[in-house]
Amino acid sequence: LKILIERNFNREKGSKKNWKSGGLDVIRQLLQDLRKLAKEYEAELNVLHLGELDEDLARLLPSLKEAFDWIWGELQARKRRDRVLCFADLELYALEALQDERIRREYGDRFQAILVDEFQDTNPTQGRFLNALTQQATLTVVGDEKQSIYSFRRADIQVFQQMRQQIQQEGGEEVALSLCFRTHPRLIKQINTIFRPLLKHLHQSLRSSRDEIPDAEPDVQVFRLPEAPTWAKAQKRAAEAYRMAELVQGWLETGEVAAGEIAILARANAPLGVYAEALEARGIPIALAGGGSLLETREAKDGMALLECVCHPEDDRALVAVLRSPFFALSDRALLLIKQQTDGNPSLTWWQRLQRVDWASLDCEAEELPTISPVTVLGELRRLAREELPSRLLQEGDRRTGYTAVLANLPSSRRRLADWRGFREFVRELEGGDRSLYSVVRRLQRLRAMEAAIPRLPLDASDAVSLMTIHGSKGLEWKRVILGDLSVKSSARSNPVLFDPEIGVAVRFSDDFEREGKPFLYVYLERLQRQLEAQESLRLLYVALTRSRDKLVLTACEPEGGFLEQLQPGFDAAAIPLSTWELPPEEDLSFSAALPPEPPPLGE
């Protein structure tokens, strides 16, 4: 690339007067940008040639295929044995059934017209299924390429594009749905301007059906925090949450909007908890949407630990987790003093230590010690376990310790109480088979090991500020939307194996292979993955910024990077300035320490 630049243009030769006004300066600037781009990719470009690692990959692929075939066969055999199917099986077997002409004819006679909504979220298997199902039917698909954001579910924007071309080639009609019933004209104009340079060929300008325009301006605001080199990421996020809560409180005090007309969105769940604590610290009602799996919540972990230590008295890990939880709320210092006092026999289990400890002699403040004896409560629960169901043990554990009363006084209490209630209901479902405590605990442990995604109970957000991920907000709307954590950077994943259904599979060699490096194919697939992720990030931003009816606020806890960088060309096009918040005093961020961090595993 550098050789081509130097051979075809030398900026030191020729006469400047032969160029149109400013033309030479433009060319020079473009060349500087091109050289900068080449330098950024130089290290990566240097490996894009076939070598020994590619030969190693070629020798490895047959073994990988053999391992995959064995695992796939074993998985299918276990599914047949247990008479279960996953969602992907339902898709594949339905597609396989439609290869039979008689089945195709039967469904062709039954359905003369088929409409598919949200078609941008379909995957290749679903696309082939639809083609087979609609050979004799009139097909209508409704979708928006700009809102294709579910690649983690294998949704592929190319399925939409291919179907669109196919319908056009077969003489079908395309209707552009450009009328927006949500956003007022002034805000929709700014959104159009922001995304025109970002989405390029995907961009479609929208027009508003609304006549009224709110008096409050500006319609789009961007706030960021200044550079704070000595602050940890958690402090910066808490500072962003503080300013965000301050903004929302101002809206509510002036009566501009009600709490239920406001939403705060983020790309991931992590910052939402901090935002929730900052809002609750000001007395603002919140509804934190149930993102993530129920089994990953603190309340489910507390409940699982309680059942485990009741079932297995020798399980030190579970017992210490229960002692530290809101069931008994022992401090780490109190636990250390218990261990030191009973260390005469190092082989003692923690259950034995609790039976021998002299609570009165521990050098602890009253709030560091339990208000009720753990030995008494757990001993009673173990007696009840002989005749009561596990869900009943959870209820009794709560009644005897005041667990939910503690939750009710913690930040995000509505969310925490809902997760506790959801866990109890889930345990009740597990009791449908073998009702013994041992069986239910084993099922919970297996689900936890599998990282099973168990949905959390939703919250009523009718009179509270909604907090949720951008993915969770799709299809919803509010008068005012705040999009937070804009400076977040995409996670730098470095998967050892990359796969593309059309190109193939590649492996990054590491110490496990007694050599290190990336074959040509791995580098190519890695770059392709980054490009696809960057494109989807822009579509994700489009979804987020089009959730608001009246006003949009974007915030970041860093002065640059992440989504801010991706949106900058759009901000420039729409002449939207980036305002800088002042850092709040560190003592005002105490709300972020209202809860202790997730305790480390025992022994660390």
XYZ file of C-alpha atoms in Angstrom:
604
model
C 0.000 0.000 0.000
C 2.813 2.412 0.864
C 4.665 1.509 -2.347
C 1.567 2.302 -4.425
C 1.184 5.657 -2.686
C 4.782 6.699 -3.323
C 4.879 5.446 -6.949
C 1.704 7.211 -8.037
C 1.990 10.509 -6.213
C 4.880 12.548 -4.910
C 3.674 15.566 -2.985
C 7.023 17.328 -3.414
C 6.822 17.476 -7.224
C 4.639 19.517 -9.550
C 3.357 23.042 -9.226
C 0.713 24.029 -6.711
C -0.767 26.531 -9.168
C -1.800 23.650 -11.438
C -4.230 22.459 -8.724
C -7.661 23.893 -8.115
C -7.992 25.978 -4.966
C -7.333 23.759 -1.955
C -7.140 20.586 -4.053
C -3.538 19.761 -3.248
C -4.153 20.194 0.492
C -7.112 17.791 0.289
C -4.980 15.163 -1.490
C -2.205 15.527 1.069
C -4.659 15.103 3.960
C -6.172 12.013 2.334
C -2.720 10.503 1.885
C -1.908 11.143 5.547
C -5.125 9.380 6.561
C -4.310 6.468 4.243
C -0.782 6.100 5.632
C -2.174 6.189 9.172
C -4.648 3.437 8.288
C -1.880 1.346 6.726
C 0.279 1.762 9.827
C -2.550 0.637 12.102
C -3.004 -2.572 10.111
C 0.687 -3.108 9.284
C 1.323 -5.733 11.970
C -1.841 -7.584 11.018
C -1.265 -7.333 7.269
C 2.229 -8.778 7.599
C 0.816 -12.167 8.657
C -1.634 -12.437 5.775
C 0.318 -15.042 3.849
C 0.272 -18.809 3.938
C 2.901 -20.442 6.096
C 3.649 -23.268 8.503
C 0.708 -22.422 10.773
C -1.673 -22.886 7.850
C -0.172 -26.304 7.162
C -0.604 -27.134 10.867
C -4.255 -26.035 10.668
C -4.829 -28.229 7.605
C -3.450 -31.242 9.506
C -5.564 -30.394 12.559
C -8.930 -29.991 10.809
C -9.649 -33.744 10.271
C -9.143 -34.367 14.004
C -11.411 -31.429 14.850
C -14.076 -32.782 12.521
C -13.785 -36.240 14.067
C -14.162 -34.782 17.583
C -17.138 -32.674 16.502
C -18.876 -35.634 14.828
C -18.427 -37.764 17.962
C -19.763 -35.050 20.293
C -22.671 -34.314 17.940
C -23.576 -37.992 17.725
C -23.399 -38.410 21.501
C -25.556 -35.305 22.043
C -28.209 -36.519 19.609
C -28.211 -39.979 21.224
C -28.799 -38.473 24.674
C -31.622 -36.297 23.360
C -33.328 -39.346 21.848
C -32.817 -41.257 25.089
C -34.297 -38.454 27.194
C -36.973 -37.607 24.549
C -36.072 -33.907 24.471
C -35.527 -31.343 21.690
C -33.930 -27.900 21.770
C -35.290 -24.960 19.778
C -32.746 -25.489 16.992
C -33.969 -29.099 16.686
C -37.517 -27.875 16.172
C -36.332 -25.654 13.318
C -34.198 -28.329 11.670
C -36.770 -31.128 11.908
C -39.526 -28.826 10.613
C -37.318 -27.953 7.639
C -36.559 -31.618 7.097
C -40.281 -32.462 7.156
C -40.958 -29.880 4.438
C -38.633 -31.742 2.080
C -41.459 -34.288 1.754
C -43.712 -33.261 -1.159
C -46.885 -34.521 0.549
C -46.248 -32.365 3.635
C -45.457 -29.341 1.494
C -48.702 -29.855 -0.440
C -50.753 -30.215 2.764
C -49.464 -26.968 4.233
C -49.615 -25.272 0.827
C -53.343 -26.049 0.683
C -53.834 -24.836 4.268
C -52.035 -21.465 3.993
C -52.618 -19.355 0.878
C -51.108 -16.179 2.380
C -48.337 -15.852 4.971
C -47.086 -12.693 6.712
C -43.861 -12.644 8.742
C -43.131 -9.664 11.002
C -39.668 -8.638 12.320
C -38.108 -10.519 9.419
C -34.695 -8.925 10.011
C -34.347 -11.213 13.051
C -34.568 -14.508 11.117
C -31.696 -16.971 10.766
C -30.661 -18.985 7.670
C -32.557 -22.109 8.772
C -35.750 -20.092 9.209
C -35.180 -18.495 5.797
C -34.947 -21.906 4.088
C -37.995 -23.101 6.043
C -40.024 -20.130 4.831
C -38.963 -20.706 1.222
C -40.128 -24.317 1.407
C -43.405 -23.371 3.116
C -44.419 -20.581 0.720
C -43.838 -22.139 -2.691
C -47.561 -21.861 -3.475
C -48.473 -19.053 -1.066
C -48.477 -15.266 -1.208
C -45.680 -14.102 1.064
C -45.389 -10.734 2.826
C -42.407 -9.952 5.047
C -42.095 -6.878 7.261
C -38.748 -5.856 8.628
C -36.096 -3.191 9.060
C -32.460 -3.951 8.301
C -31.419 -1.117 10.616
C -32.892 -3.016 13.575
C -31.125 -6.346 13.035
C -29.408 -6.746 16.428
C -29.698 -10.429 17.352
C -26.635 -12.055 15.783
C -26.013 -13.879 19.091
C -29.198 -15.812 18.238
C -27.825 -16.473 14.716
C -30.069 -13.788 13.182
C -28.457 -12.884 9.861
C -29.197 -9.633 8.061
C -28.324 -11.355 4.755
C -31.448 -13.533 5.053
C -33.554 -10.361 4.929
C -31.543 -8.939 2.036
C -31.739 -12.163 0.006
C -35.497 -12.484 0.552
C -35.943 -8.867 -0.477
C -34.064 -9.470 -3.739
C -35.987 -12.693 -4.369
C -39.371 -10.960 -3.950
C -38.298 -8.174 -6.316
C -37.049 -10.637 -8.945
C -40.365 -12.512 -8.797
C -42.290 -9.302 -9.489
C -43.252 -8.535 -5.903
C -43.868 -5.025 -4.628
C -41.750 -3.208 -2.053
C -43.420 -0.653 0.205
C -41.250 1.716 2.265
C -42.709 2.254 5.748
C -41.198 5.638 6.594
C -43.956 7.241 8.698
C -43.032 7.343 12.403
C -45.909 7.516 14.901
C -43.592 7.876 17.921
C -41.216 10.813 17.600
C -41.987 14.497 16.957
C -40.718 16.130 13.719
C -37.811 18.107 15.205
C -36.315 15.076 16.982
C -36.870 12.719 14.045
C -35.020 15.194 11.812
C -32.004 15.101 14.135
C -32.050 11.297 14.279
C -32.127 11.187 10.470
C -29.142 13.523 10.348
C -27.164 11.537 12.919
C -27.553 8.174 11.195
C -27.240 9.262 7.556
C -23.397 9.218 7.649
C -23.316 6.195 9.992
C -25.642 3.704 8.313
C -24.837 4.848 4.749
C -26.699 2.571 2.278
C -28.910 1.168 5.059
C -30.164 4.616 6.014
C -33.806 5.461 5.427
C -35.080 8.872 6.481
C -38.214 8.822 8.608
C -40.960 11.435 8.788
C -43.177 12.137 11.755
C -46.946 11.780 11.892
C -47.125 14.080 14.930
C -48.087 17.730 14.690
C -47.215 18.931 18.187
C -43.610 19.756 19.057
C -42.516 20.022 22.732
C -41.328 23.415 23.910
C -38.312 22.037 25.791
C -35.083 22.156 23.782
C -32.590 20.801 22.886
C -34.117 17.497 21.807
C -30.786 15.635 21.866
C -28.134 16.212 24.536
C -24.806 14.476 25.026
C -23.020 14.572 28.411
C -19.679 13.064 29.319
C -17.393 13.151 32.320
C -13.902 14.655 32.118
C -10.732 12.600 32.293
C -10.152 11.272 35.817
C -6.917 9.222 35.713
C -6.904 8.432 39.439
C -10.500 7.192 39.512
C -11.345 3.521 39.092
C -13.925 2.427 36.533
C -16.475 1.829 39.300
C -16.059 5.409 40.580
C -16.497 6.870 37.102
C -19.631 4.808 36.538
C -20.979 5.927 39.934
C -20.250 9.559 38.990
C -22.172 9.131 35.735
C -25.058 7.586 37.701
C -24.996 10.512 40.163
C -25.334 13.112 37.391
C -27.941 11.008 35.603
C -30.059 10.769 38.774
C -29.647 14.520 39.293
C -31.003 15.118 35.783
C -34.007 12.804 36.287
C -34.792 14.372 39.667
C -34.893 17.808 38.012
C -37.387 16.572 35.406
C -39.637 15.072 38.078
C -39.511 18.126 40.381
C -40.528 20.484 37.578
C -43.346 18.148 36.534
C -42.085 17.880 32.958
C -42.657 14.112 32.927
C -43.761 11.330 35.281
C -41.347 8.603 36.407
C -43.137 5.997 34.290
C -42.455 8.077 31.163
C -38.649 7.811 31.527
C -36.328 4.972 30.523
C -32.606 4.487 31.076
C -30.932 2.102 28.637
C -27.473 0.548 28.465
C -25.778 -1.996 26.252
C -25.265 -4.466 29.130
C -26.774 -5.097 32.560
C -23.682 -4.130 34.588
C -24.193 -0.327 34.741
C -27.956 -0.568 35.280
C -27.535 -1.678 38.891
C -25.384 1.384 39.632
C -27.907 3.698 37.955
C -30.681 2.069 40.003
C -28.837 2.706 43.282
C -28.239 6.360 42.390
C -31.933 6.892 41.568
C -33.143 5.108 44.707
C -30.730 7.160 46.831
C -32.794 10.208 45.734
C -36.113 8.471 46.384
C -36.935 7.993 42.690
C -39.013 4.840 42.022
C -37.380 2.420 39.593
C -38.251 -0.756 37.698
C -35.060 -2.619 36.884
C -35.871 -5.058 34.082
C -34.929 -8.681 34.587
C -31.851 -9.007 32.450
C -29.624 -12.047 32.740
C -30.447 -15.386 34.313
C -32.359 -15.787 37.563
C -29.744 -18.226 38.888
C -27.060 -15.517 38.588
C -28.847 -13.091 40.920
C -27.626 -12.576 44.486
C -31.005 -13.670 45.854
C -30.978 -16.981 43.957
C -27.395 -17.623 45.090
C -28.436 -16.937 48.694
C -31.375 -19.341 48.390
C -29.255 -22.047 46.746
C -26.604 -21.733 49.461
C -29.273 -22.086 52.162
C -30.691 -25.267 50.605
C -27.174 -26.682 50.082
C -26.030 -26.151 53.662
C -29.300 -27.576 55.019
C -28.893 -30.611 52.745
C -25.141 -31.026 53.343
C -24.015 -29.805 56.817
C -20.367 -30.437 55.881
C -20.511 -28.019 52.918
C -18.337 -25.195 54.296
C -18.624 -23.070 51.170
C -22.428 -23.009 51.287
C -22.571 -22.394 55.027
C -20.144 -19.452 54.959
C -22.082 -17.968 52.009
C -25.290 -18.154 54.068
C -23.594 -16.585 57.106
C -22.396 -13.639 54.979
C -25.759 -13.219 53.211
C -28.724 -11.152 54.487
C -29.955 -14.299 56.257
C -27.439 -13.694 59.078
C -25.276 -10.787 57.787
C -22.055 -11.769 59.562
C -19.157 -9.502 58.664
C -15.918 -10.885 57.249
C -14.182 -9.737 60.425
C -16.598 -11.734 62.567
C -15.973 -14.842 60.449
C -12.220 -14.394 60.857
C -12.562 -14.078 64.634
C -14.737 -17.234 64.756
C -12.072 -19.129 62.830
C -9.294 -17.872 65.124
C -11.263 -18.704 68.280
C -12.021 -22.285 67.133
C -8.695 -23.015 65.413
C -7.528 -25.347 68.168
C -8.708 -28.167 65.913
C -8.084 -27.166 62.258
C -10.086 -30.152 60.973
C -13.359 -28.758 62.323
C -16.059 -28.013 59.780
C -17.732 -24.608 59.917
C -20.886 -26.201 61.299
C -18.822 -27.578 64.185
C -17.142 -24.183 64.681
C -20.545 -22.494 64.996
C -21.558 -24.943 67.700
C -18.397 -24.195 69.715
C -18.004 -20.435 69.262
C -18.417 -18.120 72.262
C -20.296 -15.219 70.654
C -20.060 -13.004 73.726
C -16.255 -13.054 73.721
C -15.875 -12.050 70.049
C -14.356 -8.580 69.692
C -17.095 -7.365 67.322
C -19.601 -4.571 67.115
C -23.237 -5.623 67.527
C -24.038 -5.007 63.868
C -21.298 -7.441 62.823
C -22.985 -10.366 64.603
C -26.218 -12.204 63.834
C -29.362 -11.178 65.671
C -30.451 -14.819 65.868
C -28.370 -17.952 66.375
C -27.427 -19.614 63.042
C -27.152 -22.958 64.853
C -30.737 -22.697 66.102
C -32.195 -21.644 62.737
C -30.249 -24.102 60.566
C -30.798 -26.930 63.039
C -34.548 -26.342 62.903
C -34.503 -26.186 59.080
C -32.682 -29.529 58.969
C -35.381 -31.091 61.115
C -38.108 -29.601 58.907
C -36.339 -30.904 55.763
C -37.412 -34.461 56.693
C -41.071 -33.625 56.055
C -41.290 -30.227 54.309
C -40.701 -29.291 50.652
C -37.593 -27.215 49.693
C -39.750 -24.198 48.757
C -41.244 -24.361 52.255
C -37.715 -24.396 53.758
C -36.940 -21.171 51.879
C -40.111 -19.619 53.282
C -39.216 -20.703 56.812
C -35.622 -19.477 56.436
C -36.979 -16.086 55.443
C -39.508 -15.993 58.312
C -36.977 -16.944 60.973
C -34.201 -14.552 59.853
C -36.093 -11.604 58.340
C -34.315 -12.071 54.995
C -36.908 -10.235 52.858
C -37.127 -7.452 55.460
C -33.415 -6.830 54.859
C -33.933 -6.911 51.071
C -36.744 -4.376 51.384
C -34.266 -1.860 52.840
C -31.530 -2.351 50.248
C -31.111 -0.435 46.961
C -33.203 -1.871 44.079
C -35.409 -3.551 46.676
C -38.302 -4.174 44.259
C -35.977 -5.962 41.877
C -34.377 -7.995 44.687
C -37.705 -9.025 46.189
C -38.937 -10.068 42.733
C -35.820 -12.208 42.216
C -36.318 -13.875 45.615
C -39.952 -14.559 44.771
C -38.947 -15.835 41.332
C -36.389 -18.217 42.824
C -38.923 -19.650 45.272
C -41.387 -20.199 42.428
C -38.693 -21.858 40.335
C -37.818 -24.220 43.206
C -41.521 -25.048 43.483
C -41.493 -26.043 39.791
C -38.488 -28.323 40.390
C -40.436 -30.092 43.120
C -42.803 -31.487 40.486
C -40.799 -34.711 40.225
C -38.835 -36.073 43.158
C -39.683 -33.676 46.006
C -36.743 -34.509 48.259
C -34.336 -31.724 49.204
C -31.386 -33.724 47.890
C -32.961 -34.111 44.417
C -33.897 -30.438 44.131
C -30.406 -29.338 45.220
C -28.839 -31.667 42.631
C -31.060 -30.213 39.893
C -30.127 -26.665 40.880
C -26.426 -27.524 40.889
C -26.664 -29.057 37.414
C -28.510 -26.037 36.055
C -25.897 -23.738 37.589
C -23.055 -25.806 36.075
C -24.782 -25.639 32.685
C -25.157 -21.837 33.059
C -28.831 -22.318 32.247
C -30.656 -19.095 31.343
C -33.678 -18.973 33.662
C -35.839 -15.843 33.074
C -36.391 -13.376 35.898
C -39.813 -12.040 36.901
C -40.753 -8.726 35.234
C -41.527 -5.605 37.271
C -44.444 -3.215 36.930
C -42.993 -0.014 35.453
C -46.227 1.998 35.232
C -45.091 4.560 37.829
C -41.328 4.055 37.911
C -38.276 4.828 35.801
C -37.553 1.802 33.584
C -33.986 0.494 33.442
C -33.163 -2.122 30.824
C -30.730 -3.186 28.127
C -31.065 -1.873 24.576
C -32.000 -5.373 23.408
C -34.783 -5.478 26.006
C -36.117 -2.079 24.891
C -36.737 -3.047 21.264
C -40.352 -2.317 20.338
C -40.942 -0.093 23.405
C -41.155 3.694 23.760
C -41.035 6.442 26.408
C -41.329 10.226 26.450
C -37.714 10.609 27.535
C -34.864 8.165 27.079
C -31.369 8.262 28.573
C -28.761 6.069 26.912
C -25.920 5.538 29.380
C -22.422 4.043 29.407
C -21.681 5.402 25.931
C -17.921 5.168 26.393
C -18.114 1.399 26.898
C -15.856 -0.487 24.510
C -16.747 -3.776 22.890
C -15.332 -6.720 24.798
C -12.032 -7.785 23.234
C -12.912 -11.432 22.825
C -10.184 -13.718 21.602
C -11.871 -17.035 20.994
C -9.450 -19.904 20.332
C -11.743 -21.213 17.576
C -13.547 -19.101 14.974
C -16.192 -20.410 12.603
C -18.057 -19.092 9.585
C -20.702 -21.325 7.930
C -19.504 -20.385 4.440
C -15.746 -19.951 4.963
C -14.942 -22.628 7.514
C -13.226 -23.071 10.873
C -9.870 -21.754 12.098
C -7.853 -22.203 15.295
C -5.546 -19.796 17.115
C -2.524 -21.802 18.219
C -1.330 -21.377 21.802
C 0.707 -23.210 24.435
C -1.751 -26.104 24.251
C -0.377 -26.838 20.766
C 3.268 -26.236 21.751
C 3.376 -23.326 19.313
C 1.739 -19.912 19.097
C 0.302 -17.855 16.270
C -2.652 -17.177 14.006
C -3.070 -18.892 10.632
C -4.160 -16.815 7.645
C -7.761 -18.041 7.910
C -7.986 -17.167 11.613
C -6.780 -13.590 10.983
C -9.309 -13.215 8.180
C -12.220 -14.554 10.255
C -11.166 -12.405 13.220
C -11.204 -9.269 11.086
C -14.530 -10.274 9.538
C -16.009 -10.777 13.020
C -14.857 -7.306 14.113
C -16.419 -5.719 11.048
C -19.745 -7.471 11.604
C -19.739 -6.496 15.285
C -19.019 -2.854 14.430
C -21.902 -2.815 11.923
C -24.277 -4.366 14.439
C -23.189 -1.846 17.089
C -24.415 0.965 14.824
C -27.738 -0.819 14.343
C -27.969 -1.297 18.117
C -27.463 2.447 18.577
C -30.189 3.120 16.031
C -32.620 0.995 18.046
C -31.651 2.814 21.266
C -31.941 6.333 19.838
C -35.344 5.692 18.270
C -37.076 4.664 21.545
C -37.874 8.245 22.606
C -40.991 10.253 21.779
C -39.850 13.689 22.985
C -36.289 13.942 24.303
C -33.062 11.962 24.109
C -30.072 12.221 26.455
C -26.791 10.332 25.969
C -24.226 10.005 28.755
C -20.710 8.594 29.180
C -18.359 8.142 32.128
C -15.290 8.783 29.924
C -14.594 11.754 27.640
C -14.156 9.564 24.528
C -14.146 6.042 23.092
C -16.740 3.329 22.565
C -20.147 4.386 21.247
C -19.118 8.039 21.560
C -16.472 7.495 18.916
C -18.880 5.616 16.639
C -21.525 8.346 16.943
C -19.146 11.298 16.507
C -19.638 11.657 12.696
C -23.395 11.775 13.328
C -23.031 14.371 16.098
C -20.912 16.479 13.767
C -23.467 16.209 10.958
C -26.315 17.234 13.284
C -24.225 19.957 14.989
C -24.823 18.387 18.416
C -22.215 19.541 20.968
C -20.675 17.228 23.584
C -21.171 18.803 26.997
C -18.902 17.951 29.927
C -20.277 17.326 33.408
C -18.275 18.226 36.487
C -17.050 15.312 38.549
C -19.144 15.109 41.742
C -17.339 14.989 45.104
C -16.221 11.447 45.896
C -18.111 11.501 49.199
C -21.370 11.956 47.241
C -20.830 8.587 45.576
C -21.353 6.599 48.781
C -24.590 5.154 47.353
C -22.462 2.896 45.129
C -21.041 1.232 48.241
C -24.461 0.490 49.745
C -23.971 -3.184 48.992
C -20.799 -5.189 49.533
C -19.178 -6.577 46.386
C -19.860 -10.160 45.346
C -17.916 -12.226 47.905
C -14.954 -14.158 46.521
C -14.957 -17.971 46.686
C -13.940 -19.407 50.044
C -10.178 -19.683 50.295
C -9.269 -16.649 48.162
